CSV table of N, CA and C in Angstrom, one decimal:
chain,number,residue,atom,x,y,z
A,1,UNK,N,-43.7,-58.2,-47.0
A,1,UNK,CA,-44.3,-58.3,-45.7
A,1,UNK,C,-45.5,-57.5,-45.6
A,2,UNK,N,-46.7,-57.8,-45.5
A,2,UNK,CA,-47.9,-57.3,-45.3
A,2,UNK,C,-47.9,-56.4,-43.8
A,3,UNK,N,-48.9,-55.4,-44.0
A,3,UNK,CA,-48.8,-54.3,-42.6
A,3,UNK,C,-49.4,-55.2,-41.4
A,4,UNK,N,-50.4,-55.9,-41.6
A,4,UNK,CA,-50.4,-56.6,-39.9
A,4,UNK,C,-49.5,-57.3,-39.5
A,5,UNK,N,-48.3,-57.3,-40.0
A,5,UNK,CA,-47.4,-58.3,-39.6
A,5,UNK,C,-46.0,-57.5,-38.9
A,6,UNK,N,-45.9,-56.3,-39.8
A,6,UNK,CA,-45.2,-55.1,-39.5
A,6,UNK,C,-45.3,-54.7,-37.7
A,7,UNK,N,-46.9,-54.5,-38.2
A,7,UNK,CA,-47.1,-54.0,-36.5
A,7,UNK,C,-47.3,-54.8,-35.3
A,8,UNK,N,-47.0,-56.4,-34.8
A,8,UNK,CA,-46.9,-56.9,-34.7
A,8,UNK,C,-45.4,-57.5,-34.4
A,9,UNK,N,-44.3,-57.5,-35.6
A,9,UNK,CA,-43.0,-57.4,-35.4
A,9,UNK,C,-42.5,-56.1,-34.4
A,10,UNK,N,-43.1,-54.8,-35.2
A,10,UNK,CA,-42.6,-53.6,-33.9
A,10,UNK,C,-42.0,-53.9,-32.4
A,11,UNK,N,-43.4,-54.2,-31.7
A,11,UNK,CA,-43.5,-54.5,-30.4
A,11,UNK,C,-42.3,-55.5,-30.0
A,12,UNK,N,-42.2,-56.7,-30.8
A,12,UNK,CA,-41.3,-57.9,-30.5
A,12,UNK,C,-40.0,-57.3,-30.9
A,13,UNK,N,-40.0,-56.4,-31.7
A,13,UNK,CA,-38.4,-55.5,-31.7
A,13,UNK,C,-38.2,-55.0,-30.6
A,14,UNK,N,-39.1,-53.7,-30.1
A,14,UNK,CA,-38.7,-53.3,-29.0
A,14,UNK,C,-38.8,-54.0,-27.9
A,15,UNK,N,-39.7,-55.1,-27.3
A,15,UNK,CA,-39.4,-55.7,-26.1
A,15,UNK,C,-38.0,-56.2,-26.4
A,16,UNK,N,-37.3,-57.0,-27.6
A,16,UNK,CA,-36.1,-57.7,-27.7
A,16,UNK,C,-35.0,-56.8,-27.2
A,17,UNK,N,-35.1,-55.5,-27.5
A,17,UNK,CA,-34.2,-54.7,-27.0
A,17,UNK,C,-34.2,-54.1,-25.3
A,18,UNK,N,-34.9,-54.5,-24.9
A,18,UNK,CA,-35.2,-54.4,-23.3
A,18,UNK,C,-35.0,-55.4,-22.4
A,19,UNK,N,-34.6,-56.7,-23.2
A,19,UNK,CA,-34.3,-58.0,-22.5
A,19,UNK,C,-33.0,-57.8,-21.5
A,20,UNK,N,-32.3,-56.7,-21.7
A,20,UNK,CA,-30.3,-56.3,-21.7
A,20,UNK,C,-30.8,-55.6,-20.1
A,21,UNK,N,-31.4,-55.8,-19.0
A,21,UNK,CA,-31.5,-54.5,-18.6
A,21,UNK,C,-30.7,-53.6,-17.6
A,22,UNK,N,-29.3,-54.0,-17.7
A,22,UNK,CA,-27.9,-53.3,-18.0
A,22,UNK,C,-27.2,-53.7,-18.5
A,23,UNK,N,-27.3,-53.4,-19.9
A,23,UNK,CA,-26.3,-53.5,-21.0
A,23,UNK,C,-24.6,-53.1,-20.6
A,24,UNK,N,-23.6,-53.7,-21.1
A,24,UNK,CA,-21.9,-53.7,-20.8
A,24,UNK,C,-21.8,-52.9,-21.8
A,25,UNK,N,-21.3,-51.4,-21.9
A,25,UNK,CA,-20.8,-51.1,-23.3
A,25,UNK,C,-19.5,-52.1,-22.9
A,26,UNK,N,-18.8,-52.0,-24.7
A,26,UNK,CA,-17.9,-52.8,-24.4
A,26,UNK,C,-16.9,-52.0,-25.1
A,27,UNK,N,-15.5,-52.3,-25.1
A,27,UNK,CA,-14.1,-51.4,-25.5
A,27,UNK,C,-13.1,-52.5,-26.5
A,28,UNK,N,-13.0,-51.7,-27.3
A,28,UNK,CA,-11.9,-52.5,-28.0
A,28,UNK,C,-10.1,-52.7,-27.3
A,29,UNK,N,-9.3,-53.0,-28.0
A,29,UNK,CA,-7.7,-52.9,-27.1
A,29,UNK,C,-7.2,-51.9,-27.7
A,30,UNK,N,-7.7,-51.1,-28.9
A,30,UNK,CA,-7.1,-50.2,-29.2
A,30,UNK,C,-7.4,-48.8,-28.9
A,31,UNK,N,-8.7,-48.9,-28.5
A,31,UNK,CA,-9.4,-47.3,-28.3
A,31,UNK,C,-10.2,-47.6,-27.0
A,32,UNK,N,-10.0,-48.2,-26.3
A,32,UNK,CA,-10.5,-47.8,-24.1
A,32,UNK,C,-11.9,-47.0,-24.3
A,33,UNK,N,-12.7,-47.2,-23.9
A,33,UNK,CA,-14.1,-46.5,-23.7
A,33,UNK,C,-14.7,-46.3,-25.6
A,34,UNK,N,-14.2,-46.6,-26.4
A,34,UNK,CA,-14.8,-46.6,-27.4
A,34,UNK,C,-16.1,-48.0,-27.9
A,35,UNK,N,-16.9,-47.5,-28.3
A,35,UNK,CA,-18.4,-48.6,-28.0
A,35,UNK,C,-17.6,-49.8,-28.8
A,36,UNK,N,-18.5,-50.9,-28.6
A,36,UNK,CA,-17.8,-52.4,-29.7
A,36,UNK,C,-18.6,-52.1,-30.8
A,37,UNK,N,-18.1,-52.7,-32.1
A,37,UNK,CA,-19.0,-53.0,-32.7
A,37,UNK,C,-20.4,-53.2,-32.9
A,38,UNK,N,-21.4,-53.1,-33.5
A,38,UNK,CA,-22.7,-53.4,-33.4
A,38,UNK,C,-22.8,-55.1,-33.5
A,39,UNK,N,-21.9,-55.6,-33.8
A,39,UNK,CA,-21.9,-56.7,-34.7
A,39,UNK,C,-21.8,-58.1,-33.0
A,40,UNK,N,-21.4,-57.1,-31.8
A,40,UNK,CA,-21.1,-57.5,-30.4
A,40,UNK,C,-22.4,-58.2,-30.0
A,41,UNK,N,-22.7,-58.9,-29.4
A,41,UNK,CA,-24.3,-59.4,-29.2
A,41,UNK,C,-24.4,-59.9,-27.5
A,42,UNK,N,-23.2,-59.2,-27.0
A,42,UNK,CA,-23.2,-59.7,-25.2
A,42,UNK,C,-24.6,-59.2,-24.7
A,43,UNK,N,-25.4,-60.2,-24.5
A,43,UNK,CA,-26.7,-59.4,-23.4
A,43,UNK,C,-26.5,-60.3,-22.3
A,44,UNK,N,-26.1,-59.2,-20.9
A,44,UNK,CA,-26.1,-59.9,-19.6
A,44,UNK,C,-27.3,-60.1,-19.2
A,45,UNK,N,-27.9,-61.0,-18.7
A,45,UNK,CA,-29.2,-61.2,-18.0
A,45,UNK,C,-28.8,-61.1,-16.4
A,46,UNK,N,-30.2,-60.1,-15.9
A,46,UNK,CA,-29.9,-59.9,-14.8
A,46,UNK,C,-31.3,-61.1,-14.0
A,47,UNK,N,-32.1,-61.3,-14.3
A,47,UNK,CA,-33.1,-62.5,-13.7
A,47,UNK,C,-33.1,-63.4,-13.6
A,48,UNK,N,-33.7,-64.1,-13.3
A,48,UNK,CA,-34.0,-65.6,-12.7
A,48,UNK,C,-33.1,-66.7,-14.1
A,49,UNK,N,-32.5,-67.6,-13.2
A,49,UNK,CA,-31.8,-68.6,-14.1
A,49,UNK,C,-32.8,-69.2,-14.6
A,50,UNK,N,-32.5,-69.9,-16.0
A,50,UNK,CA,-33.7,-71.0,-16.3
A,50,UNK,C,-33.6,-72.4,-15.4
A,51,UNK,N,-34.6,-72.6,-15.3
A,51,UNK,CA,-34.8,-73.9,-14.1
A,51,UNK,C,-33.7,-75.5,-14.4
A,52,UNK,N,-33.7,-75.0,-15.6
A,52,UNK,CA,-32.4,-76.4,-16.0
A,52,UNK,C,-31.0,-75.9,-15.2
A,53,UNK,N,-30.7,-74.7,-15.0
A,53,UNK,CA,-30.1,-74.2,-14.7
A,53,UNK,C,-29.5,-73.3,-13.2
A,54,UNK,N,-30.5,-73.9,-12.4
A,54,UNK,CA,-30.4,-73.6,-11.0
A,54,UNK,C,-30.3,-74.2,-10.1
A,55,UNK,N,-29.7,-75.8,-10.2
A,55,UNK,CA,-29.6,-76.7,-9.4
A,55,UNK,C,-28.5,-76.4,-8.9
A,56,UNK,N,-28.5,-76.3,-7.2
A,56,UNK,CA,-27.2,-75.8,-5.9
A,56,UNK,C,-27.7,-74.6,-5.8
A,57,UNK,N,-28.3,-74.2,-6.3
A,57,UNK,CA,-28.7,-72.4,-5.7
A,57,UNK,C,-30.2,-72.8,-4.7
A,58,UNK,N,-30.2,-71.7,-3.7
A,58,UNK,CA,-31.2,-71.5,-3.3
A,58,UNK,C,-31.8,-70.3,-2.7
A,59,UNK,N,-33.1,-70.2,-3.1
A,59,UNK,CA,-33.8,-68.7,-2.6
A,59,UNK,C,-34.0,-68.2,-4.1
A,60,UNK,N,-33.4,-66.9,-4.1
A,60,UNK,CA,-33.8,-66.1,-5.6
A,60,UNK,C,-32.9,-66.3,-6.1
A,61,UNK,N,-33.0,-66.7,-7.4
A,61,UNK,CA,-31.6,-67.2,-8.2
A,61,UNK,C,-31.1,-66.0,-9.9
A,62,UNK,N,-31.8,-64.8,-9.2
A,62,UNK,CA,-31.7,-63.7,-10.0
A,62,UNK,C,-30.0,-63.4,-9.9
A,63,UNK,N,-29.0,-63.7,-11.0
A,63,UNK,CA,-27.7,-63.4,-10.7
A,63,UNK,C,-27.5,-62.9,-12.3
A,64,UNK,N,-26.4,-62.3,-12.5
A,64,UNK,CA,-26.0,-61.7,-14.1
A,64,UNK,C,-25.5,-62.7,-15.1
A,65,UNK,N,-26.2,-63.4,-15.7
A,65,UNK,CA,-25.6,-64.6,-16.6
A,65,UNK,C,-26.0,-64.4,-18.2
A,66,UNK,N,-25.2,-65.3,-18.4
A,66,UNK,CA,-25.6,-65.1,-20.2
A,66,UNK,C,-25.9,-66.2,-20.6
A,67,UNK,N,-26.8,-66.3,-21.7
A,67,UNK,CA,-27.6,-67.3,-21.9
A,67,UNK,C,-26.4,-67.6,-23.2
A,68,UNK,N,-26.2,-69.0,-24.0
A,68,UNK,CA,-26.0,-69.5,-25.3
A,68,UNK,C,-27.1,-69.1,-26.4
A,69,UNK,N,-26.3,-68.6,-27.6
A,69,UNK,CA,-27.1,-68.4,-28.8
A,69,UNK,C,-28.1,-69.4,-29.1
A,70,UNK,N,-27.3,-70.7,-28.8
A,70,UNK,CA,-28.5,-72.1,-28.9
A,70,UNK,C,-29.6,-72.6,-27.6
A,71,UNK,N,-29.4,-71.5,-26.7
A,71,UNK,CA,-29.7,-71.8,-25.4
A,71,UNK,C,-29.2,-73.1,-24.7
A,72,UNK,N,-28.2,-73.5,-25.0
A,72,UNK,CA,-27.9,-75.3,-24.1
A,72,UNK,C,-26.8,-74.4,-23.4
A,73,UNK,N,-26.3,-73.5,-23.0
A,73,UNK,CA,-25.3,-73.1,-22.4
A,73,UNK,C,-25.5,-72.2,-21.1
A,74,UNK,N,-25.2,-71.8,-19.9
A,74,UNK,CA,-25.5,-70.4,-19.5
A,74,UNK,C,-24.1,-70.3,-18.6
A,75,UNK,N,-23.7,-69.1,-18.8
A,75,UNK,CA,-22.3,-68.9,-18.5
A,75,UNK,C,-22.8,-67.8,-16.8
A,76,UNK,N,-23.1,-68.0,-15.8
A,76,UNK,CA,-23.1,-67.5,-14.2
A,76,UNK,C,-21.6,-66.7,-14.3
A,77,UNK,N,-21.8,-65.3,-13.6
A,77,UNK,CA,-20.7,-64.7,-13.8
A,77,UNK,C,-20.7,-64.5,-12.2
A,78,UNK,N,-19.5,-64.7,-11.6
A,78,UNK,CA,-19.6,-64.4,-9.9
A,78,UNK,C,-18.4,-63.2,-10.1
A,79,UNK,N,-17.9,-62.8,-10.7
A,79,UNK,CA,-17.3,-61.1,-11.0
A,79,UNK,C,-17.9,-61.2,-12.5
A,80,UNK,N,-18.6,-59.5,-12.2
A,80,UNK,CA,-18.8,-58.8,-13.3
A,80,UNK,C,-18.3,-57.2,-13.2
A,81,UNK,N,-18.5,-56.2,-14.1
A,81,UNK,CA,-17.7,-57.2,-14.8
A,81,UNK,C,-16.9,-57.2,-15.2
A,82,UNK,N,-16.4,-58.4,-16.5
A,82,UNK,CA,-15.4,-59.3,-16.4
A,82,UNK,C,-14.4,-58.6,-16.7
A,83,UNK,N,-12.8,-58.3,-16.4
A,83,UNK,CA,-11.8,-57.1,-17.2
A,83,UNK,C,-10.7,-58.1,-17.1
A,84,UNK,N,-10.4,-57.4,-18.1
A,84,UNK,CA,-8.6,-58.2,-18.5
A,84,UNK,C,-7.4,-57.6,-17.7
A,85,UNK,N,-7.0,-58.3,-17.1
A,85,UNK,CA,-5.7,-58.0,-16.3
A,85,UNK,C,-6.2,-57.5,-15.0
A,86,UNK,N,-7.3,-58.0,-14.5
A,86,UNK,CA,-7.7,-57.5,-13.1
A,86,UNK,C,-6.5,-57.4,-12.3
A,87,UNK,N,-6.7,-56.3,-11.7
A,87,UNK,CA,-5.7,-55.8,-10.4
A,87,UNK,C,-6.3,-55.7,-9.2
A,88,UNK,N,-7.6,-56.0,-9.0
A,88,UNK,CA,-7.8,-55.8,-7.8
A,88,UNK,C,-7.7,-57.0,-6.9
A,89,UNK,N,-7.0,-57.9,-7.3
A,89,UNK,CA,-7.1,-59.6,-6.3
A,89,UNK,C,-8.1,-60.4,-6.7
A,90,UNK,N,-9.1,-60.1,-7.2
A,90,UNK,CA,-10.5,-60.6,-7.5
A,90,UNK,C,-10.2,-61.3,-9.0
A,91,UNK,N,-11.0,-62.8,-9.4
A,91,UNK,CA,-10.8,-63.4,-10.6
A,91,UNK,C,-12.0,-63.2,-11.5
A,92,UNK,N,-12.3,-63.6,-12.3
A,92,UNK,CA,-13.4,-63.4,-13.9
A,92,UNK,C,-13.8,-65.0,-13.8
A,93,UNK,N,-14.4,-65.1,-12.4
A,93,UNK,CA,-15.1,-66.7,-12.3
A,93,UNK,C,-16.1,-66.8,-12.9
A,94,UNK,N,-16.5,-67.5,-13.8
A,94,UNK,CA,-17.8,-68.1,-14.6
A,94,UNK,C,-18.1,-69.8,-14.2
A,95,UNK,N,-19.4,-69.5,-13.9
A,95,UNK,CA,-19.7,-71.2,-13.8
A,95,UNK,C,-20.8,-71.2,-14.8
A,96,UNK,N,-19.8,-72.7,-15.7
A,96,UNK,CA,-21.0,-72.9,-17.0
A,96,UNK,C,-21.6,-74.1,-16.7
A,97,UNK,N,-23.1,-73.7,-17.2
A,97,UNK,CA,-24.3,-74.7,-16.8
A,97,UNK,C,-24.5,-74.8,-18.0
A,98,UNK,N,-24.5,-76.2,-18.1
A,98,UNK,CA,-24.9,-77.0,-19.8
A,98,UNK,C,-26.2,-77.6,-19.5
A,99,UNK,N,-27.5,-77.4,-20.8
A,99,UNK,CA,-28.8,-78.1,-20.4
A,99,UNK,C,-28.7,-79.3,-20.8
A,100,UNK,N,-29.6,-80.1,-19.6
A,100,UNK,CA,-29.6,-81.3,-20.1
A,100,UNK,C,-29.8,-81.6,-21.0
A,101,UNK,N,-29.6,-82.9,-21.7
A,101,UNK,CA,-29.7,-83.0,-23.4
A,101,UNK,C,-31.0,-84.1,-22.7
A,102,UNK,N,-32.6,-83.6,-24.3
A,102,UNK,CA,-33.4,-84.0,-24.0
A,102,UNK,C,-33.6,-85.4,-24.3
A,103,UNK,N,-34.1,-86.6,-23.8
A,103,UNK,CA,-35.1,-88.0,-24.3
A,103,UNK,C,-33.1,-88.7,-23.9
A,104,UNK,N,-32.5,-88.2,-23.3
A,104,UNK,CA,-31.4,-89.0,-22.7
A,104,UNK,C,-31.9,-89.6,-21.3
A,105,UNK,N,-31.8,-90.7,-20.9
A,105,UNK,CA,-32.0,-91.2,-19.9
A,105,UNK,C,-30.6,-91.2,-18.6
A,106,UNK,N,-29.2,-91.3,-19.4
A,106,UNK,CA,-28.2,-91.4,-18.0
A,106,UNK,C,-27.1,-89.9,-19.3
A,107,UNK,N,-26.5,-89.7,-18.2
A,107,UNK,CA,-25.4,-88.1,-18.3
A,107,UNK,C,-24.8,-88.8,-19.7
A,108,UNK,N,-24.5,-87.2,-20.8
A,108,UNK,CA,-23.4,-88.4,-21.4
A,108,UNK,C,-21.8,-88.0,-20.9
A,109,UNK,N,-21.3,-88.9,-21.5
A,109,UNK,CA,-19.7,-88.9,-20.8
A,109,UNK,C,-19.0,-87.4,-20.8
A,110,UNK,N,-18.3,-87.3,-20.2
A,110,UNK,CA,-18.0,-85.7,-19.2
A,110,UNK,C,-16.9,-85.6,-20.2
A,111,UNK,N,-16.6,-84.8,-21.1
A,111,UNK,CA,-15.5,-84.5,-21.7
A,111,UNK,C,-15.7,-82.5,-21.1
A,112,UNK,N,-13.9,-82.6,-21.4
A,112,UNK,CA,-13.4,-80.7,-21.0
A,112,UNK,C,-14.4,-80.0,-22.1
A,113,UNK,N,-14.7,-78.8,-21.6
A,113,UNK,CA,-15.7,-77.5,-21.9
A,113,UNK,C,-14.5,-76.8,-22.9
A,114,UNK,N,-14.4,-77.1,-23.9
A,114,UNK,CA,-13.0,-76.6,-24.5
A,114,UNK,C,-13.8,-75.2,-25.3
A,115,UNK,N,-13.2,-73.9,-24.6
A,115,UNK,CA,-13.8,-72.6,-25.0
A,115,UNK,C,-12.7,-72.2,-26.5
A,116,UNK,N,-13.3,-71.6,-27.4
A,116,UNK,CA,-12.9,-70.9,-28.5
A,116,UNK,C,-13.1,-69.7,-28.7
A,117,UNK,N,-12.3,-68.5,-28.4
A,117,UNK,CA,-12.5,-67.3,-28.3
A,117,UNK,C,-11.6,-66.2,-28.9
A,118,UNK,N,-12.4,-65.4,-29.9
A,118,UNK,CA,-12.0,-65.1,-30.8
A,118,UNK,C,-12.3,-63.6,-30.9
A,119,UNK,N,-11.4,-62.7,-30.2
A,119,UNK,CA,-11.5,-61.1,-30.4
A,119,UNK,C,-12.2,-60.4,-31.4
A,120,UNK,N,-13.4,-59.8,-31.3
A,120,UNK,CA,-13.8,-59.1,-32.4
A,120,UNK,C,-12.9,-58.9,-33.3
A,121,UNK,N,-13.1,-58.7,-34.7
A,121,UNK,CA,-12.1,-58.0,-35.7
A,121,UNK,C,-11.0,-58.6,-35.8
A,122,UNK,N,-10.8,-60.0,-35.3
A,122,UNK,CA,-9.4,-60.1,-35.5
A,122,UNK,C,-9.6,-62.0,-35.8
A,123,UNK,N,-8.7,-62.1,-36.3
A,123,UNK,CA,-9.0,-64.4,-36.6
A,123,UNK,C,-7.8,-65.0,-36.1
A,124,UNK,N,-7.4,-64.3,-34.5
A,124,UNK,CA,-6.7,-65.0,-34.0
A,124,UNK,C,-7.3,-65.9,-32.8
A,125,UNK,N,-7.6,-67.0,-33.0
A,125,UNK,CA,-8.2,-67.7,-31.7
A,125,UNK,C,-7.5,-68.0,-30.6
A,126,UNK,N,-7.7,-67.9,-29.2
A,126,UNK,CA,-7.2,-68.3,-27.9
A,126,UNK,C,-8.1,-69.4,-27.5
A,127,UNK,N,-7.7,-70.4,-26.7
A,127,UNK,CA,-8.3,-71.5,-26.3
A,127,UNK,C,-8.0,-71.7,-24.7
A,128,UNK,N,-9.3,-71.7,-24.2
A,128,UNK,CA,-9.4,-72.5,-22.2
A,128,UNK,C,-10.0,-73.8,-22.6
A,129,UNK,N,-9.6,-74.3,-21.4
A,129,UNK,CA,-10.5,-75.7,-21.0
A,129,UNK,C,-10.7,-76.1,-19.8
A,130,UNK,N,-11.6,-76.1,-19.3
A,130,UNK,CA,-12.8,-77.0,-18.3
A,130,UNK,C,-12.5,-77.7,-18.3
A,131,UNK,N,-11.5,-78.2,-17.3
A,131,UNK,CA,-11.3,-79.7,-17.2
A,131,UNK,C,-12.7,-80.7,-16.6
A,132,UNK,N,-13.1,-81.6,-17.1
A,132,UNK,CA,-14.5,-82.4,-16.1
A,132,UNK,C,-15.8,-81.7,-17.0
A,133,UNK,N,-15.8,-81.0,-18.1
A,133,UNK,CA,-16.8,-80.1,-18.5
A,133,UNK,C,-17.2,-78.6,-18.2
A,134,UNK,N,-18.5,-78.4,-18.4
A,134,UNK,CA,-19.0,-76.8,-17.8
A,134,UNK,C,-18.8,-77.3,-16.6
A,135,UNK,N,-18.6,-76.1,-15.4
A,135,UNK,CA,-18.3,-75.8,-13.7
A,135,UNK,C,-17.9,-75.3,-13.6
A,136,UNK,N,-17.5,-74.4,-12.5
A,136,UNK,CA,-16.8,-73.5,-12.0
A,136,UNK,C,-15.2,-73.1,-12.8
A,137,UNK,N,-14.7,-72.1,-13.1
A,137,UNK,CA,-13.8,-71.6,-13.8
A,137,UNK,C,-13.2,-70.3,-13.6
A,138,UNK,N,-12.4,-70.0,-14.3
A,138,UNK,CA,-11.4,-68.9,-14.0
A,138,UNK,C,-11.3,-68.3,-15.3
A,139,UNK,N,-12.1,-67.7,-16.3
A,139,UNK,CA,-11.1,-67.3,-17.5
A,139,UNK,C,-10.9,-65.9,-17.6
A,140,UNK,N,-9.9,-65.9,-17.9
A,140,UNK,CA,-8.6,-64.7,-18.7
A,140,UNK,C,-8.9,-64.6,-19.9
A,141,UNK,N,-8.7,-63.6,-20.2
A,141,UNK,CA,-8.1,-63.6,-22.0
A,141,UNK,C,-7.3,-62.3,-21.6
A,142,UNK,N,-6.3,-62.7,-23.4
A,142,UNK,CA,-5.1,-61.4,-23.1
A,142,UNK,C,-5.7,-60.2,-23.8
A,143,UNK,N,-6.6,-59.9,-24.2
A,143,UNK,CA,-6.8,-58.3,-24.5
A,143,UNK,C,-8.2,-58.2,-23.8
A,144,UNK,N,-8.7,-56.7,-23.7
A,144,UNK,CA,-10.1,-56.2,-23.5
A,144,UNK,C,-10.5,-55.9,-24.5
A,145,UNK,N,-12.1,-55.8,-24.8
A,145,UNK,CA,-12.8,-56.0,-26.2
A,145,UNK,C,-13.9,-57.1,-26.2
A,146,UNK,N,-14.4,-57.4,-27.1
A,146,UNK,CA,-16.0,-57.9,-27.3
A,146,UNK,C,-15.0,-59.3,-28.1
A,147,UNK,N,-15.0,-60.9,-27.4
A,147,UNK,CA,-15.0,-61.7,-27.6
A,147,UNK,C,-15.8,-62.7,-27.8
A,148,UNK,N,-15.8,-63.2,-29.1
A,148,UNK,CA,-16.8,-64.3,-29.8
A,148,UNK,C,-16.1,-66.1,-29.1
A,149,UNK,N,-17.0,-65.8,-28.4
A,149,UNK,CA,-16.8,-67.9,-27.5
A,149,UNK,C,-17.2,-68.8,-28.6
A,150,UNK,N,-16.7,-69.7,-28.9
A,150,UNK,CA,-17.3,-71.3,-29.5
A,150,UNK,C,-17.0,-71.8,-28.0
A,151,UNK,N,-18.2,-72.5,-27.7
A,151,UNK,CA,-18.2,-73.6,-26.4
A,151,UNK,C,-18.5,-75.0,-27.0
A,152,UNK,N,-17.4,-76.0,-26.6
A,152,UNK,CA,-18.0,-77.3,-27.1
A,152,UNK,C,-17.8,-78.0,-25.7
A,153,UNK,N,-18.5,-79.0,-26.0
A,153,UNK,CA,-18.5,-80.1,-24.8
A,153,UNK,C,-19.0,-81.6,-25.3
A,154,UNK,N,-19.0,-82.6,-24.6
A,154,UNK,CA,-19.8,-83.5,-24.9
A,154,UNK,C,-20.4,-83.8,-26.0
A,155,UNK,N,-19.6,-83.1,-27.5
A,155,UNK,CA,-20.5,-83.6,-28.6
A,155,UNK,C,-21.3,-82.5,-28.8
A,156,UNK,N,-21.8,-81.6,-27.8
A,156,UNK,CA,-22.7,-80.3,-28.2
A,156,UNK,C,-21.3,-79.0,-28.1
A,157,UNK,N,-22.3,-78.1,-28.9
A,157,UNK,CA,-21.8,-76.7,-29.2
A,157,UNK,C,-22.4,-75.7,-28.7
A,158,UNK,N,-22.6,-74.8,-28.2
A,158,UNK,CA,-23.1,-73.2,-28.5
A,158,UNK,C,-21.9,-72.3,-28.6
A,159,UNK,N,-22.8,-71.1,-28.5
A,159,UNK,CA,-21.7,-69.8,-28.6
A,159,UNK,C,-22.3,-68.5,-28.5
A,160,UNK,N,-21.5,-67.5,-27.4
A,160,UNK,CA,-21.7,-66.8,-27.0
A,160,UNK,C,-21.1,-65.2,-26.7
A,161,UNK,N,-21.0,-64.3,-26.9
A,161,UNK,CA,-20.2,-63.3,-27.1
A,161,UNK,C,-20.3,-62.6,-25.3
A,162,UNK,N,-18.6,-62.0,-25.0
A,162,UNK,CA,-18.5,-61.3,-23.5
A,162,UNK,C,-17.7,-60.6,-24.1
A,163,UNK,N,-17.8,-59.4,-23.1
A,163,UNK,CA,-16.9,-58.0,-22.9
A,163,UNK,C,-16.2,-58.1,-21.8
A,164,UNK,N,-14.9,-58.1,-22.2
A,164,UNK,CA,-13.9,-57.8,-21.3
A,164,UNK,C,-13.1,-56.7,-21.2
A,165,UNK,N,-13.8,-55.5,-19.8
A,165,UNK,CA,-13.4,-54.6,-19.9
A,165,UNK,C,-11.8,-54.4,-19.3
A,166,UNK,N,-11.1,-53.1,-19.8
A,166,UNK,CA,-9.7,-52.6,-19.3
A,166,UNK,C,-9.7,-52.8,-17.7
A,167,UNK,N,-8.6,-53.3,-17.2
A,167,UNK,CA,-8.7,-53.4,-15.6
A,167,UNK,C,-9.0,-51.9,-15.0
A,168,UNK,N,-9.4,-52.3,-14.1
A,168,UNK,CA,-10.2,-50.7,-13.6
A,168,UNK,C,-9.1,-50.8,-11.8
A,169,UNK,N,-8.3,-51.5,-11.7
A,169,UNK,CA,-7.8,-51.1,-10.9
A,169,UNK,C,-6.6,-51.8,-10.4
C-alpha cells in the first residue's frame, strides 16, 4: 500500500468508527456486563432512515435502527434496548423494512421474513418468522449476548448482528 493511500484510508477509519453514535456494549449469558466479542458488529444508528425506508412515518424520521450488512434490510427498533426476558411489560418490537428490489416493476410474492439467529460463540441456531414478510414483530431470544441474524425473505438475504441485554427489570 503506497503512503497517499494510507493517509487517506486513516480518515475513512476514523469517521467509520463514529458512525455508532451510541454504541450498545453488549454481554454474554455467561459473564453480565462483560464487553462481546470484537468479532460483534451491532452499530445502532441513531439518524434519519434511508428514504426506501420511511414510508408511514412522518416529520423527522431519526429513530434507533440497524441497517443490513447488504443494506436491503433495516431492522426499526420501538424498545431499545432490546433485553432478554424483559420484565417490565414492554416487548423487543422491531419493524423490518426490506428495500425495494431494483428494475422490478410489481412487489415480488410476500413470503415469511424467516430470521436465523445464532448466539455469538456458540452453532446453535434459533429461528422466528414474519408471518406476511418484514413488518412489525415481537422478537425474543432465550439468552442475552451479541446475536448473529440470517434474514431471508422473498428470495433475498441479509444479515445483521443485535445485543440483547440481561432484563434490567
Amino acid at each position: 500500500m503506497s503512503v497517499p493511500r494510507r493517509v487517506v484510508l486513516v480518515p475513512v477509519l476514523l469517521l467509520a468508527g463514529c458512525t455508532a453514535p451510541d454504541p450498545v456494549p453488549a454481554t454474554t449469558p455467561a459473564a453480565a456486563g462483560a464487553s462481546a466479542p470484537a468479532a460483534c458488529a451491532e452499530r445502532v444508528a441513531t439518524g434519519r432512515l434511508p428514504d426506501w425506508a420511511d414510508a408511514g412515518f412522518t416529520g423527522d424520521t431519526r429513530v434507533r435502527h440497524f441497517l443490513g450488512a447488504r443494506g436491503d434490510m433495516v431492522a426499526i427498533l420501538f424498545a431499545y434496548p432490546l433485553e432478554h426476558a424483559r420484565g417490565d411489560g414492554t416487548n423487543n418490537k422491531i419493524l423490518w423494512v426490506a428495500r425495494p428490489e431494483p428494475g422490478r416493476s410489481e412487489p415480488a410474492r410476500r413470503t415469511p421474513l424467516v430470521i436465523t439467529a445464532t448466539l455469538d460463540g456458540t452453532g446453535t441456531p434459533v429461528v422466528r418468522e414474519v408471518e406476511g414478510g418484514p413488518g412489525p414483530s415481537i422478537v425474543d431470544l432465550p439468552a442475552a449476548g451479541c446475536w448473529r441474524l440470517r434474514l431471508d425473505w422473498s428470495g433475498r438475504t441479509d444479515t445483521m448482528d443485535l445485543v440483547y441485554r440481561p432484563a434490567s427489570g
